[in-house]
Short mmCIF file of C-alpha atoms (C1' of nucleotides) in Angstrom, two decimals:
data_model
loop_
_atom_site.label_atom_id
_atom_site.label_comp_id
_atom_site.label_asym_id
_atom_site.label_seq_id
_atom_site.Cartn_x
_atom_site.Cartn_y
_atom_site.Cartn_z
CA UNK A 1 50.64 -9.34 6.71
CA UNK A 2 48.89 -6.20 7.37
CA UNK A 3 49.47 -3.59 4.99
CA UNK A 4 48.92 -0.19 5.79
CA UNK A 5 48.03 2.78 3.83
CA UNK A 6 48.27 6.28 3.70
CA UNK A 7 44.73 7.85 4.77
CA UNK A 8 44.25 9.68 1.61
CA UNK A 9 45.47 6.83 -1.16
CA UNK A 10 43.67 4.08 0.43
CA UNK A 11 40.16 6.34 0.53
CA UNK A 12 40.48 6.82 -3.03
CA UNK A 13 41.59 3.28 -3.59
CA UNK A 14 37.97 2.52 -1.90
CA UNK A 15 36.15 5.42 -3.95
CA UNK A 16 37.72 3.98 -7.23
CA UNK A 17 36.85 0.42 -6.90
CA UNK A 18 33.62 1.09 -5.67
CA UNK A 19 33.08 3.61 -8.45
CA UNK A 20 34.05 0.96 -10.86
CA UNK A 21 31.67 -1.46 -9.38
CA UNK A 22 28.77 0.50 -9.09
CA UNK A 23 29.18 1.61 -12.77
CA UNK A 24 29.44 -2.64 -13.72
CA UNK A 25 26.76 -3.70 -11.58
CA UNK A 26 24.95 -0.30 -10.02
CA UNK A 27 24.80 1.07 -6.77
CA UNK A 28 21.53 -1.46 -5.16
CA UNK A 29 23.37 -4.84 -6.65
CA UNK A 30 26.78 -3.98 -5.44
CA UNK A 31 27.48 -5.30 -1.98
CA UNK A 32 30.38 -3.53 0.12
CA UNK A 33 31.73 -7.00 0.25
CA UNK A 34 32.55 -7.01 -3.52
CA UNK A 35 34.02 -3.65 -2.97
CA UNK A 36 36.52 -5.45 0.09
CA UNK A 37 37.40 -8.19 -1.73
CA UNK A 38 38.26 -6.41 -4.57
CA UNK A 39 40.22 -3.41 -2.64
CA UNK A 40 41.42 -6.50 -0.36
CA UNK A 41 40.69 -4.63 2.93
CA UNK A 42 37.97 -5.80 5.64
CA UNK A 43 35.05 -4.78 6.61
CA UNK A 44 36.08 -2.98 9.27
CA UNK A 45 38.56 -0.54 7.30
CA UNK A 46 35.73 0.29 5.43
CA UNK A 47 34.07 1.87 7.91
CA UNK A 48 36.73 3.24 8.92
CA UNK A 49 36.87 5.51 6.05
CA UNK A 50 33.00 5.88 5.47
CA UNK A 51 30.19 5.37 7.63
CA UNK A 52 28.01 4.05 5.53
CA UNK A 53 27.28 2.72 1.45
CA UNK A 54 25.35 5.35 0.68
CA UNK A 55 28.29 7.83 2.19
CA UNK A 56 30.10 6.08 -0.78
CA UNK A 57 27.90 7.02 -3.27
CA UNK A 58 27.48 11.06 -2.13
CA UNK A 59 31.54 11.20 -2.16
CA UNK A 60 31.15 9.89 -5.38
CA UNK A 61 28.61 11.98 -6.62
CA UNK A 62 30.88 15.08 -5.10
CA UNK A 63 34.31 14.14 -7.23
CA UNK A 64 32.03 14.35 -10.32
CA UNK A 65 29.95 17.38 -10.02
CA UNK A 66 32.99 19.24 -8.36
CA UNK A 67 34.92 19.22 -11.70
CA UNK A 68 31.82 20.05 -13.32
CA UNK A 69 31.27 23.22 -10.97
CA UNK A 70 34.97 23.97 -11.26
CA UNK A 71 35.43 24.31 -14.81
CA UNK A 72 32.08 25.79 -15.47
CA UNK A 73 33.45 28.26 -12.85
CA UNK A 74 36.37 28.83 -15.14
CA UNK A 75 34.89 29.98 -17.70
CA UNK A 76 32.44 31.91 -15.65
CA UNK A 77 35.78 34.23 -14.58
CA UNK A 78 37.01 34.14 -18.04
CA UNK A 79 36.78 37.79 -19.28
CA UNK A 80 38.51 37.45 -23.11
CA UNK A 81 35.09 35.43 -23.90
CA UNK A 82 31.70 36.80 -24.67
CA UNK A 83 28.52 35.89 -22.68
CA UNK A 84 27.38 33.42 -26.07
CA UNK A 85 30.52 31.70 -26.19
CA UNK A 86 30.51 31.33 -22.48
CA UNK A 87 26.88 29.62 -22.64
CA UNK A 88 28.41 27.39 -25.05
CA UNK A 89 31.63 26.13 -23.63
CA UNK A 90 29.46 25.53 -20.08
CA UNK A 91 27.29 23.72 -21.11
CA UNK A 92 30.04 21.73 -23.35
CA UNK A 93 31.47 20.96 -19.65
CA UNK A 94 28.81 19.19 -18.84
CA UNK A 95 28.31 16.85 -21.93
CA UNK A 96 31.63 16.48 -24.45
CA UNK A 97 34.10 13.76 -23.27
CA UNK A 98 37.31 15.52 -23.19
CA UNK A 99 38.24 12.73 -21.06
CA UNK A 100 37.41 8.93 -20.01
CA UNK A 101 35.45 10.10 -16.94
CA UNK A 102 32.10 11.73 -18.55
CA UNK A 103 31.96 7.98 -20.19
CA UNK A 104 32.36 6.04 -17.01
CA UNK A 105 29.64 9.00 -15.60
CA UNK A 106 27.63 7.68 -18.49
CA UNK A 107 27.74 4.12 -17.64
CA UNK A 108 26.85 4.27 -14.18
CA UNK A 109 23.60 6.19 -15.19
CA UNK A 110 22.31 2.89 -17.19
CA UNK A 111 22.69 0.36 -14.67
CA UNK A 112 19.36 1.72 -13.33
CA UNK A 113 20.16 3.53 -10.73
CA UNK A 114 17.77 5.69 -9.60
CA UNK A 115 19.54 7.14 -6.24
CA UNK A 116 22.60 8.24 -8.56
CA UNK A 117 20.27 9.91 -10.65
CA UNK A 118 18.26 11.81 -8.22
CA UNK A 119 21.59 12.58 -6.40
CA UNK A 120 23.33 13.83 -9.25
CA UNK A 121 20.77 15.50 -11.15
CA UNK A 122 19.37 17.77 -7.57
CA UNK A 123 23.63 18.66 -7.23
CA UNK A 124 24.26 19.82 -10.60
CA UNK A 125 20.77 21.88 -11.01
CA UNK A 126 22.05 23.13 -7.36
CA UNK A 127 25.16 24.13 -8.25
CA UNK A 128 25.13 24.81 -11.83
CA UNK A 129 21.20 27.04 -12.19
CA UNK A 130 23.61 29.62 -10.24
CA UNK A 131 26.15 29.92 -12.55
CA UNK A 132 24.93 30.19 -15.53
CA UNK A 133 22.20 32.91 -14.59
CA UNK A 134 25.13 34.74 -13.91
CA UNK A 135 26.51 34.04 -17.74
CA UNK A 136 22.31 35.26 -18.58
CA UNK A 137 22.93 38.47 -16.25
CA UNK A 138 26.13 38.93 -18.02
CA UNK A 139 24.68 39.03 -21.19
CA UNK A 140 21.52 40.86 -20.37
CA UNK A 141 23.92 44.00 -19.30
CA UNK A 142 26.13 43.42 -22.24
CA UNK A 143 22.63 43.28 -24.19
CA UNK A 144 23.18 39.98 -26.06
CA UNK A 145 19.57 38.81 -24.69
CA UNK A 146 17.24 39.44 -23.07
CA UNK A 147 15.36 37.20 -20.61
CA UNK A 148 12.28 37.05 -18.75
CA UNK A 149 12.83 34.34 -15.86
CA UNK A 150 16.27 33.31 -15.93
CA UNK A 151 17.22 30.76 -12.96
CA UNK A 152 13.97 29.09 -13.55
CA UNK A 153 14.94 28.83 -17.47
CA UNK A 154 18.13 27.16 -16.30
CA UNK A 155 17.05 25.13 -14.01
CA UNK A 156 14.61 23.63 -16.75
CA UNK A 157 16.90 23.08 -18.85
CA UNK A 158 19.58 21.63 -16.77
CA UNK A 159 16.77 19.61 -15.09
CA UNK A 160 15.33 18.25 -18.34
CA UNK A 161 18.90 17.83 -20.52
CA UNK A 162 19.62 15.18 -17.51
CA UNK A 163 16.99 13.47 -17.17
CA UNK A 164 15.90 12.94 -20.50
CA UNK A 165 19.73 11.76 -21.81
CA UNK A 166 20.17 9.56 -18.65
CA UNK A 167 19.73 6.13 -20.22
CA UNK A 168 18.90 4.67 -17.08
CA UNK A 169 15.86 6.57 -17.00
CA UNK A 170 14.80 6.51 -20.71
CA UNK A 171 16.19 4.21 -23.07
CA UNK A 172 16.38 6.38 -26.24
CA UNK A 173 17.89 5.79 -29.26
CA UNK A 174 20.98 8.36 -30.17
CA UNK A 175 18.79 10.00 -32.61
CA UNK A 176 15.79 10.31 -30.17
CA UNK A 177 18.58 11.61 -27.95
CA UNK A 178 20.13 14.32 -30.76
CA UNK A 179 16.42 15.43 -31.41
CA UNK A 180 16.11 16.31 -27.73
CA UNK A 181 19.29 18.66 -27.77
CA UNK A 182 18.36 20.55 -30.83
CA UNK A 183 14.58 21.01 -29.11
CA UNK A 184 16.31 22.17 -26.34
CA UNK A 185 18.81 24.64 -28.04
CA UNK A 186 15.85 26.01 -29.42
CA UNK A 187 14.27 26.33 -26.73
CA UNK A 188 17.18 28.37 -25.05
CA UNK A 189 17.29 30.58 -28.28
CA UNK A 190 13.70 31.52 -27.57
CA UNK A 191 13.90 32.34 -23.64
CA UNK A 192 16.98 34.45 -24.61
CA UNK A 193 15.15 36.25 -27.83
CA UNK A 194 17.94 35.68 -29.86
CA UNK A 195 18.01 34.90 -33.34
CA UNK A 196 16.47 31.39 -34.70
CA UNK A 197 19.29 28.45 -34.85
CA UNK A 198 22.13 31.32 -33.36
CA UNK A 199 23.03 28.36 -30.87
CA UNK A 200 22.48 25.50 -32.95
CA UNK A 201 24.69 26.43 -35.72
CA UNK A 202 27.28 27.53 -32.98
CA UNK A 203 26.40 24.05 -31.24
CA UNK A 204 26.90 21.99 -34.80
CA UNK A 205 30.87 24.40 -34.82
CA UNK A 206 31.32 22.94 -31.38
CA UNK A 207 31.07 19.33 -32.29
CA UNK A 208 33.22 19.42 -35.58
CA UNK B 1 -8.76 -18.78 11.86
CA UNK B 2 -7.90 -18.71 8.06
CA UNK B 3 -9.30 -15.72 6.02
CA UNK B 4 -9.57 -16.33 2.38
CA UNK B 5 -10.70 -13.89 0.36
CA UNK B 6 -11.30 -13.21 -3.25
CA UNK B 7 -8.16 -12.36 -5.51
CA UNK B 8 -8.71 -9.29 -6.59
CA UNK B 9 -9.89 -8.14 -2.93
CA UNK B 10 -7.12 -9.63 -1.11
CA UNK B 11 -4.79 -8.05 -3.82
CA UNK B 12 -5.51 -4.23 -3.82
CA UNK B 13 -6.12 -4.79 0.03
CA UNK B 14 -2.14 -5.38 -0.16
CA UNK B 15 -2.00 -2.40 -2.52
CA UNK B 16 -3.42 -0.35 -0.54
CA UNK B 17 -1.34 -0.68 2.45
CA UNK B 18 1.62 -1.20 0.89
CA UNK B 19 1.03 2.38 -0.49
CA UNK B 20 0.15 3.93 2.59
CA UNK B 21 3.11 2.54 3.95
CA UNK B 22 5.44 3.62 1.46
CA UNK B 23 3.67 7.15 1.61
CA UNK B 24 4.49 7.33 4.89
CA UNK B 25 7.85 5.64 5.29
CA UNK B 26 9.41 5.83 2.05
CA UNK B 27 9.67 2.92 -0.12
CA UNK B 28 13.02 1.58 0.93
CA UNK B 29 12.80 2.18 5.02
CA UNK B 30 9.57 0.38 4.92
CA UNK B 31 9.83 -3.59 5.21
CA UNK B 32 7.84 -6.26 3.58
CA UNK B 33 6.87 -7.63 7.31
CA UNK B 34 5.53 -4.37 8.16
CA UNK B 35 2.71 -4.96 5.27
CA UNK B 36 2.26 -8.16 6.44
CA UNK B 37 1.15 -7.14 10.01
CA UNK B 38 -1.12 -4.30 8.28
CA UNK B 39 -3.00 -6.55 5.90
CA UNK B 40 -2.61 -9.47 8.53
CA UNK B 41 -1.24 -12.19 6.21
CA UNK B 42 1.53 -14.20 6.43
CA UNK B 43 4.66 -14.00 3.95
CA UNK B 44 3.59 -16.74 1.65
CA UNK B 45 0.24 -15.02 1.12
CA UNK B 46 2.10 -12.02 -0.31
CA UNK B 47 4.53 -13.58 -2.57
CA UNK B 48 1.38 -15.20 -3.72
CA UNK B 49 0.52 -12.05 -5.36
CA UNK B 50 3.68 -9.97 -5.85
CA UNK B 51 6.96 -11.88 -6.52
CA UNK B 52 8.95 -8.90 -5.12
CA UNK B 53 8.97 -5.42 -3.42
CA UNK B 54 9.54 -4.14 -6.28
CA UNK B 55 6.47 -5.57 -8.01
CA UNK B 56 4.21 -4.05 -5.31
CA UNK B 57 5.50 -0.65 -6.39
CA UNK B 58 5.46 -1.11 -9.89
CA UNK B 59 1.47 -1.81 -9.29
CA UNK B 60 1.29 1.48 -7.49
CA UNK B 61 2.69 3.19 -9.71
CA UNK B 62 0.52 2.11 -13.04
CA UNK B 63 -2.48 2.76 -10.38
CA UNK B 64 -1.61 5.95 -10.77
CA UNK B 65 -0.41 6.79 -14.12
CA UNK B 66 -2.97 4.42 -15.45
CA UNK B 67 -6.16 7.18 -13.99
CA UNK B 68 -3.76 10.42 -15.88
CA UNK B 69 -3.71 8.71 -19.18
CA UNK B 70 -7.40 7.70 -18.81
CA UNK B 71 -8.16 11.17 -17.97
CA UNK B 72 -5.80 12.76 -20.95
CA UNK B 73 -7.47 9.93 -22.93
CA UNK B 74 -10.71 11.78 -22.52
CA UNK B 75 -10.08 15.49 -22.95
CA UNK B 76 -8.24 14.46 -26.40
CA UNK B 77 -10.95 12.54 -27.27
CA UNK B 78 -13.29 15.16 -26.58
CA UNK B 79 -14.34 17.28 -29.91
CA UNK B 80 -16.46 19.95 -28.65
CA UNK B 81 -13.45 21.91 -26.60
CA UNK B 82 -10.65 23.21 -28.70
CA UNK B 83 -7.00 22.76 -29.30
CA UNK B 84 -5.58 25.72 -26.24
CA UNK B 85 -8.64 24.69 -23.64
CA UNK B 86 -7.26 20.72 -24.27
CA UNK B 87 -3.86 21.43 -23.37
CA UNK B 88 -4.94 23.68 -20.35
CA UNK B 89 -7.04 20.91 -18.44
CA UNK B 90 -4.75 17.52 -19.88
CA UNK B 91 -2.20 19.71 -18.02
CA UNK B 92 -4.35 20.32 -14.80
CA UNK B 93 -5.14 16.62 -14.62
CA UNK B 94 -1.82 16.14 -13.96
CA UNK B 95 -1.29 18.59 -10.59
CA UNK B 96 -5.24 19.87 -9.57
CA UNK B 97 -6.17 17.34 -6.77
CA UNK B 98 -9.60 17.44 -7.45
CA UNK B 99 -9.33 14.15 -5.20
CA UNK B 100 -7.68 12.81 -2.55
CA UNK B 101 -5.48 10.91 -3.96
CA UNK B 102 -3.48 13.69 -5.74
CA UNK B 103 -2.58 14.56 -2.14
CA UNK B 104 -1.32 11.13 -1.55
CA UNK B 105 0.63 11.21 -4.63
CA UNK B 106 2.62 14.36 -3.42
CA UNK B 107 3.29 12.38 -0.08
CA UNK B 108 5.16 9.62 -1.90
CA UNK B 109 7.32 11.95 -3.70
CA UNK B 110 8.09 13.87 -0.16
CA UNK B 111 9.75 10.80 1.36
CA UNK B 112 13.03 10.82 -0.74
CA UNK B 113 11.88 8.20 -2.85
CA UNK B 114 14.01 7.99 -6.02
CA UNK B 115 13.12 4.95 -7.47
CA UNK B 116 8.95 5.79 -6.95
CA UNK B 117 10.38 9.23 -8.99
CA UNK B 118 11.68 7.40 -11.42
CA UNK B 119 9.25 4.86 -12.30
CA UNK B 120 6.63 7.54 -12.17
CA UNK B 121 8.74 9.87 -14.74
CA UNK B 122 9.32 7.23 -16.72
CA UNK B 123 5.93 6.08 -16.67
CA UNK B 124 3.80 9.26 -17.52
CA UNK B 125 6.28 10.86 -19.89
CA UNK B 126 5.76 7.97 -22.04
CA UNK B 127 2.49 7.87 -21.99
CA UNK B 128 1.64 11.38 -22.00
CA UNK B 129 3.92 12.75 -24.58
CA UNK B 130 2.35 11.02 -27.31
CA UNK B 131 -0.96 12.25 -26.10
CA UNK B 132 0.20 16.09 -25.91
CA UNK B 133 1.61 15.67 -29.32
CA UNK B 134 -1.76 14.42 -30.79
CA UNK B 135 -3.21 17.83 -29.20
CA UNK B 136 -0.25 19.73 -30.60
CA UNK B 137 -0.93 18.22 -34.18
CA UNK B 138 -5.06 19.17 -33.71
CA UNK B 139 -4.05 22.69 -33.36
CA UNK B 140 -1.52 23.03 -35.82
CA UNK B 141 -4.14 21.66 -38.25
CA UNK B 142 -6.71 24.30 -36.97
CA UNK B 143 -3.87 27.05 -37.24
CA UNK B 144 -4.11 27.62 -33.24
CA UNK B 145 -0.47 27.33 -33.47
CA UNK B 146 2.67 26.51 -35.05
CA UNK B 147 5.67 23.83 -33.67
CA UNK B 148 8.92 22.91 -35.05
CA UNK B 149 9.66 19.58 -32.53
CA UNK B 150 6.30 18.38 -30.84
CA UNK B 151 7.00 15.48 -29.35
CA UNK B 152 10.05 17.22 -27.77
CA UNK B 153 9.14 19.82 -26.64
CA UNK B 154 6.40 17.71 -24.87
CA UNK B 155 9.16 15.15 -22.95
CA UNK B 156 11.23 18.60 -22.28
CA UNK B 157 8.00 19.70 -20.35
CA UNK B 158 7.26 16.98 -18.66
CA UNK B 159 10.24 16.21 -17.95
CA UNK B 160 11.16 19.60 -16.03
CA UNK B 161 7.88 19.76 -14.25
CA UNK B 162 7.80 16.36 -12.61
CA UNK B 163 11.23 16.73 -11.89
CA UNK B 164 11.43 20.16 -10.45
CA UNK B 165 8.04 20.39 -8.55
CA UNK B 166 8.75 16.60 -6.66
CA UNK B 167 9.54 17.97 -2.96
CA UNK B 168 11.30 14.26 -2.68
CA UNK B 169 13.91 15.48 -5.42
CA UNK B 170 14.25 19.69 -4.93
CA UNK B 171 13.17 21.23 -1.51
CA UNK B 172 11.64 23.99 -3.34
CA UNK B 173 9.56 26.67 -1.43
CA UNK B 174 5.86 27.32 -2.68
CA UNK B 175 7.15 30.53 -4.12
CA UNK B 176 9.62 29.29 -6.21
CA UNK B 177 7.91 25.81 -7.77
CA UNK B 178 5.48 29.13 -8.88
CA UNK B 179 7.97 30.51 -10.15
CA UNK B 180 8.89 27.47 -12.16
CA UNK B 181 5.38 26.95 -13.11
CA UNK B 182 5.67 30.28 -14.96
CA UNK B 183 8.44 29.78 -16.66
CA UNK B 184 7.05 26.48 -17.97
CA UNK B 185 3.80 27.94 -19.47
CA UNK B 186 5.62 30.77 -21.03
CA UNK B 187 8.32 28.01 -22.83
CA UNK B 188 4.90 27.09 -23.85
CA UNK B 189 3.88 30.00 -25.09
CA UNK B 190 6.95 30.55 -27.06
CA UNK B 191 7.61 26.99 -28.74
CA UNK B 192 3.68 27.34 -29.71
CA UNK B 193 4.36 30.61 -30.92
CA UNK B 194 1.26 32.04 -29.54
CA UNK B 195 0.64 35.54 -28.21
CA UNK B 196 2.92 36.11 -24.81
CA UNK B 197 0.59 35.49 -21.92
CA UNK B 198 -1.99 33.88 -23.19
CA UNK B 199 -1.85 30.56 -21.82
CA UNK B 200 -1.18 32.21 -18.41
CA UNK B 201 -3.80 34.20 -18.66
CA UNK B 202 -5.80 30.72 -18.79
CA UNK B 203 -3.83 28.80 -16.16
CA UNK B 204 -4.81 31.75 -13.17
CA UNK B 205 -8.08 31.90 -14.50
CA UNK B 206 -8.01 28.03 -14.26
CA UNK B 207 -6.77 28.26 -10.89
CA UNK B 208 -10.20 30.60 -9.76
"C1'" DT C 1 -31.10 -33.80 -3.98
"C1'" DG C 2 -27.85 -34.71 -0.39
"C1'" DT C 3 -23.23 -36.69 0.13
"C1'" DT C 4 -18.66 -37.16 -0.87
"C1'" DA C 5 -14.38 -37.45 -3.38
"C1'" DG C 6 -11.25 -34.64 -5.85
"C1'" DT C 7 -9.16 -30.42 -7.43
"C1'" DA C 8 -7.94 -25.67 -7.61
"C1'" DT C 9 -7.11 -21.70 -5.00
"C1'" DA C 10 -5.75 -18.94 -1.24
"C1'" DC C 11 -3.00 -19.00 2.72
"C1'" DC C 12 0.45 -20.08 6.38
"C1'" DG C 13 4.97 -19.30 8.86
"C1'" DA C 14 9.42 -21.52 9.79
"C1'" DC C 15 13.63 -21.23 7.57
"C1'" DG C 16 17.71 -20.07 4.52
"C1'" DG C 17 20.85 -16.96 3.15
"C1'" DT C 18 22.45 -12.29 2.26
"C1'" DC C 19 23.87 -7.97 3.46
"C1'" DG C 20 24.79 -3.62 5.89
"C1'" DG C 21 26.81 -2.36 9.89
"C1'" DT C 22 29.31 -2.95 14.85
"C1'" DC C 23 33.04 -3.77 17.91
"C1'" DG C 24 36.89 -5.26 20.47
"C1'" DA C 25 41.41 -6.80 19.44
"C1'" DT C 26 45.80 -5.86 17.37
"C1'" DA C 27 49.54 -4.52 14.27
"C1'" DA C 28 52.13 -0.64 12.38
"C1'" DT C 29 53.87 4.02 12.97
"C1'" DG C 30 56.42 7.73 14.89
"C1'" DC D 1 53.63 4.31 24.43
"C1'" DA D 2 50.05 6.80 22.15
"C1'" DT D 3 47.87 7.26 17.95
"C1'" DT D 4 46.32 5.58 13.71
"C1'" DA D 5 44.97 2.12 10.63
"C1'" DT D 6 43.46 -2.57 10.01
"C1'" DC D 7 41.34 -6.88 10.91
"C1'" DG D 8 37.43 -10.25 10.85
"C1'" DA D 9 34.07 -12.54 13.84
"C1'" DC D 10 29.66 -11.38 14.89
"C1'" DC D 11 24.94 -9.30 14.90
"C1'" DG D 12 20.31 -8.41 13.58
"C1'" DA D 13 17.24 -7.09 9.98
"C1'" DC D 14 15.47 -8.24 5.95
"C1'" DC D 15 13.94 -10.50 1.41
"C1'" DG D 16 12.37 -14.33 -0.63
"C1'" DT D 17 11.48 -19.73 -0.63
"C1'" DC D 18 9.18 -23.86 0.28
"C1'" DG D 19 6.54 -27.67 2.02
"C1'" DG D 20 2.42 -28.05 3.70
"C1'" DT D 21 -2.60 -26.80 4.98
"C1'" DA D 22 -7.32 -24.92 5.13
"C1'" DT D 23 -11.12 -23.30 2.29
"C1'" DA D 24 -13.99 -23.05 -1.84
"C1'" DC D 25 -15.53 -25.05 -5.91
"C1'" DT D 26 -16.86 -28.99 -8.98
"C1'" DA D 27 -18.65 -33.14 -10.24
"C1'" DA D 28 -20.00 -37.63 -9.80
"C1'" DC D 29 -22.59 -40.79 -7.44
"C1'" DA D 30 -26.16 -42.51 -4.32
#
DNA sequence: TGTTAGTATACCGACGGTCGGTCGATAATG
DNA sequence: CATTATCGACCGACCGTCGGTATACTAACA
């Protein structure tokens, strides 16, 4: 009758299907009833394992920036790789799906979900501004670039990449969306006084 | 016993509190009821006006964007000041509280609000870019200064700055959103290929 | 011009139903 | 037998609905 789980597998068993849900039907809509019946526990193992909804979202929020954080951290550490390249592959981290998970990421940004958004976006500026002035100082002392303000430079452009490609926030068309990235790559090749369309034509090798 | 009042009277009166309210509570902790015992109407008399929360702040928030784009409206329109002075004071209608309400504004951001953020982002970069970009084009055509992606450039603005100056999102110290402001105008400077400086020279002199 | 019947408009508040969260009981585990 | 995991009835807060009512406006008639 009463099954019993392992504490580990049946958290993730709850982060998963609520994960899933809030990506079909977003965070606000999705009642932690659905989430039960699906998962086919009660209420009361729920909160068991979180204290609250919103405690659901956060630990969801967590598993996705972590990998982010941790493979941007990577190539941080990476010494074979000059300070370009390891601009490049960063921010690659953050967009490219190598995997099914940066889609599912993607969908649960279009239901219209604003706390997801704001949640998200304020951990990844967080963790990710840090790391990549550290790629900038990296390349200042290697004298790649040069650069005048260069957490504030990341944090704008981590800050606007996510908002303005999150299509729960602005519904642009792909092209809208491809016109955005090339301002912004150009935008990086000025603040680092490197040469016009350096990055973009590096950017354009990337994607082949 | 009954009070009637006209529509429009009996509508921003609901406005009004609602948005006090909100300001001071945060959208989601504060309850429909709560208005009701402000205003002193019953439930009906509100659903009368608003069919939803939601609706109420929706209303607040065109309130608000409605009185930027009116006053961006007017500087563009305006053909005795040129190109770099538009730009300068479209951008300080945006942050200068030369009223009240400005203050207000920042209040409703403060509460961890994310859908208010949202709507509001959404709301005044769409309006606004297209504005910028018309002031972009006037000084292109007067040779004030050159720009490969306008309209970009103008979303990747105001995208960063709403985002990374709202205390609700990023609890940023006065320092740093100065900071950030810096960087911003000299992006500016550098996508408008104008002389380095120049438009901060203006901003501080703005700020006298 | 004063009266009244009729209509549109603003307003009321009890009620329904949903949902997040609590809690004491109880089964499995070791 | 103690600890850990699970169960589900229950609670209270809250959003939104609905049938009905008071007030203001209009028009027709005396």
């Amino acid at each position: 009758m009463r099954i019993t789980k392992d504490y580990d597998e049946r958290r993730n068993e709850i982060l998963d299907t609520a994960e899933k849900l809030f990506r079909t039907k977003g965070y606000e809509k999705c009642t932690i009833n659905e989430i039960l019946k699906e998962v086919g526990i009660a209420k009361g193992t729920f909160y068991y394992y979180f204290k609250s909804k919103e405690e659901v979202l956060d630990a969801i929020v967590s598993r996705y920036t972590d990998v982010i954080i941790r493979r941007a951290n990577e190539v941080l550490s990476n010494a074979d790789i000059d300070p370009i390249e390891k601009l490049m592959r960063t921010f690659m981290t953050m967009k490219v799906s190598d995997n099914v998970e940066d889609e599912m990421l993607d969908e649960l940004h279009k239901t219209g979900n604003a706390l997801f958004h704001v949640k998200s976006l304020n951990a990844i500026v967080t963790a990710m501004a840090p790391i990549l002035v550290k790629i900038i100082e990296e390349g200042i002392e290697k004298k790649v670039w040069s650069c005048r303000y260069p957490l504030e430079y990341m944090q704008i452009f981590l800050a606007a990449s996510l908002t303005l490609t999150d299509d729960g926030i602005f519904e642009l068309d792909a092209d809208s969306q491809m016109s955005i990235m090339a301002a912004l790559i150009s935008i990086l090749e000025k603040v680092l006084n490197v040469p016009k369309d350096l990055f973009m034509n590096l950017f354009i090798q990337h994607m082949m």
